[in-house]
């Protein structure tokens, strides 16, 4: 079983729409969760951390469900500039204390 | 303020050659991470250092790979001998202490092609 699983997409979404995607993780001992964003041929950059109580940053909302071991990301009023690959990241997965990255969900915002 | 610096940005080499990738972390960061990214396997953690000491190298594929961090401002990842399946983008990232709980800042990556 893969440690961090994401739907690779692509998700083709019209500008202004709301889009949501999930990520599941296998290690119940994981304690830290993040969403990173990666643009084509660029390095990953932190989008937001995911807290147990859920958190919001502008148009972005992240939720954590420990019982079901999944994390979600919601993007409201999507912009063309949101087009990217979104990586779900969990600690305590692969290495003793390293981060485990999902393969990413590819999002394309269409005008 | 400079971010994580990696060199070279692109490397093309022939099978069997030695390859050395270099990384300069953000000043003041105590943790340094080496990752490899391919289409098939995504982003994989190879090794990470805390205060210049290797903490977990379980992701290093095999003995052909080695990493060092002689001081707080420099790290190398060496592949000897290189093979075509090593072709990938190699990222270095750094973070403040407790890097798996804090934001990791990635360098621009080294795109390695082994012919």
Tab-separated table of C-alpha atoms in Angstrom, chain B:
chain	number	residue	atom	x	y	z
B	1	UNK	CA	18.135	36.902	1.247
B	2	UNK	CA	19.457	33.948	-0.741
B	3	UNK	CA	17.490	30.748	-0.700
B	4	UNK	CA	18.886	27.244	-0.996
B	5	UNK	CA	21.560	27.185	-3.676
B	6	UNK	CA	22.244	24.119	-5.784
B	7	UNK	CA	24.829	23.458	-8.441
B	8	UNK	CA	25.014	22.530	-11.182
B	9	UNK	CA	21.496	23.240	-12.423
B	10	UNK	CA	21.874	20.744	-15.253
B	11	UNK	CA	24.245	17.821	-15.618
B	12	UNK	CA	24.584	15.456	-18.540
B	13	UNK	CA	27.023	12.625	-18.130
B	14	UNK	CA	27.758	9.179	-19.429
B	15	UNK	CA	27.085	5.945	-17.648
B	16	UNK	CA	29.912	5.019	-15.310
B	17	UNK	CA	31.017	8.570	-14.605
B	18	UNK	CA	31.077	10.114	-11.158
B	19	UNK	CA	28.546	12.858	-10.481
B	20	UNK	CA	28.727	15.338	-7.609
B	21	UNK	CA	25.793	17.558	-6.742
B	22	UNK	CA	26.254	20.504	-4.401
B	23	UNK	CA	23.991	22.346	-2.001
B	24	UNK	CA	24.263	25.424	0.168
B	25	UNK	CA	21.400	25.606	2.685
B	26	UNK	CA	19.820	28.776	3.987
B	27	UNK	CA	22.015	30.331	6.649
B	28	UNK	CA	20.848	29.421	10.141
B	29	UNK	CA	18.968	26.310	9.075
B	30	UNK	CA	19.960	23.191	11.002
B	31	UNK	CA	18.380	20.484	8.862
B	32	UNK	CA	19.251	19.581	5.282
B	33	UNK	CA	17.447	17.137	3.029
B	34	UNK	CA	18.273	15.515	-0.306
B	35	UNK	CA	15.358	14.406	-2.510
B	36	UNK	CA	15.049	12.790	-5.929
B	37	UNK	CA	12.051	13.361	-8.204
B	38	UNK	CA	10.992	11.250	-11.178
B	39	UNK	CA	7.708	10.927	-13.013
B	40	UNK	CA	7.357	7.304	-11.968
B	41	UNK	CA	8.229	7.551	-8.284
B	42	UNK	CA	7.475	11.175	-7.452
B	43	UNK	CA	9.546	12.955	-4.815
B	44	UNK	CA	11.600	10.618	-2.641
B	45	UNK	CA	13.644	11.501	0.425
B	46	UNK	CA	17.170	10.146	0.042
B	47	UNK	CA	18.877	11.347	3.214
B	48	UNK	CA	18.660	14.103	5.766
B	49	UNK	CA	21.103	15.768	8.141
B	50	UNK	CA	20.518	17.512	11.421
B	51	UNK	CA	23.355	19.759	12.641
B	52	UNK	CA	25.602	18.242	9.947
B	53	UNK	CA	25.006	14.683	11.180
B	54	UNK	CA	23.217	12.161	8.926
B	55	UNK	CA	20.031	11.141	10.708
B	56	UNK	CA	18.304	8.878	8.210
B	57	UNK	CA	19.796	7.518	5.001
B	58	UNK	CA	17.302	4.709	4.476
B	59	UNK	CA	16.184	6.330	1.261
B	60	UNK	CA	19.591	6.145	-0.381
B	61	UNK	CA	19.077	3.671	-3.222
B	62	UNK	CA	22.355	1.790	-2.982
B	63	UNK	CA	26.043	2.037	-2.234
B	64	UNK	CA	26.653	4.032	-5.374
B	65	UNK	CA	25.099	6.997	-3.605
B	66	UNK	CA	26.826	8.883	-0.802
B	67	UNK	CA	26.193	12.210	0.889
B	68	UNK	CA	28.307	14.404	3.104
B	69	UNK	CA	27.851	17.572	5.062
B	70	UNK	CA	31.282	18.761	6.187
B	71	UNK	CA	29.911	21.992	7.653
B	72	UNK	CA	26.689	23.877	8.197
B	73	UNK	CA	26.849	25.676	4.865
B	74	UNK	CA	27.667	22.907	2.412
B	75	UNK	CA	26.550	19.431	1.420
B	76	UNK	CA	27.297	17.091	-1.466
B	77	UNK	CA	25.496	14.140	-2.994
B	78	UNK	CA	27.763	11.863	-5.002
B	79	UNK	CA	26.851	9.084	-7.407
B	80	UNK	CA	29.660	6.770	-8.418
B	81	UNK	CA	29.341	5.096	-10.863
B	82	UNK	CA	26.280	6.730	-12.384
B	83	UNK	CA	23.666	4.726	-14.300
B	84	UNK	CA	20.887	5.796	-16.711
B	85	UNK	CA	18.241	4.989	-14.080
B	86	UNK	CA	19.733	7.707	-11.879
B	87	UNK	CA	18.375	10.319	-14.298
B	88	UNK	CA	16.077	12.553	-12.266
B	89	UNK	CA	15.788	15.973	-10.684
B	90	UNK	CA	17.664	16.121	-7.386
B	91	UNK	CA	16.451	18.673	-4.867
B	92	UNK	CA	18.137	19.904	-1.741
B	93	UNK	CA	16.005	21.460	0.987
B	94	UNK	CA	16.745	23.034	4.340
B	95	UNK	CA	14.778	23.847	7.435
B	96	UNK	CA	15.120	25.060	10.966
B	97	UNK	CA	15.616	22.440	13.658
B	98	UNK	CA	12.877	19.844	13.656
B	99	UNK	CA	12.596	20.038	9.902
B	100	UNK	CA	9.872	17.514	9.516
B	101	UNK	CA	7.586	19.758	11.564
B	102	UNK	CA	8.577	23.019	9.978
B	103	UNK	CA	8.543	24.358	6.456
B	104	UNK	CA	11.221	22.984	4.177
B	105	UNK	CA	12.701	25.383	1.648
B	106	UNK	CA	13.745	23.741	-1.582
B	107	UNK	CA	16.522	24.699	-3.923
B	108	UNK	CA	15.906	24.948	-7.681
B	109	UNK	CA	17.125	21.389	-8.226
B	110	UNK	CA	19.749	19.721	-10.385
B	111	UNK	CA	18.426	18.025	-13.500
B	112	UNK	CA	20.647	14.984	-14.048
B	113	UNK	CA	20.725	13.009	-17.265
B	114	UNK	CA	22.862	9.890	-17.449
B	115	UNK	CA	23.311	8.599	-20.982
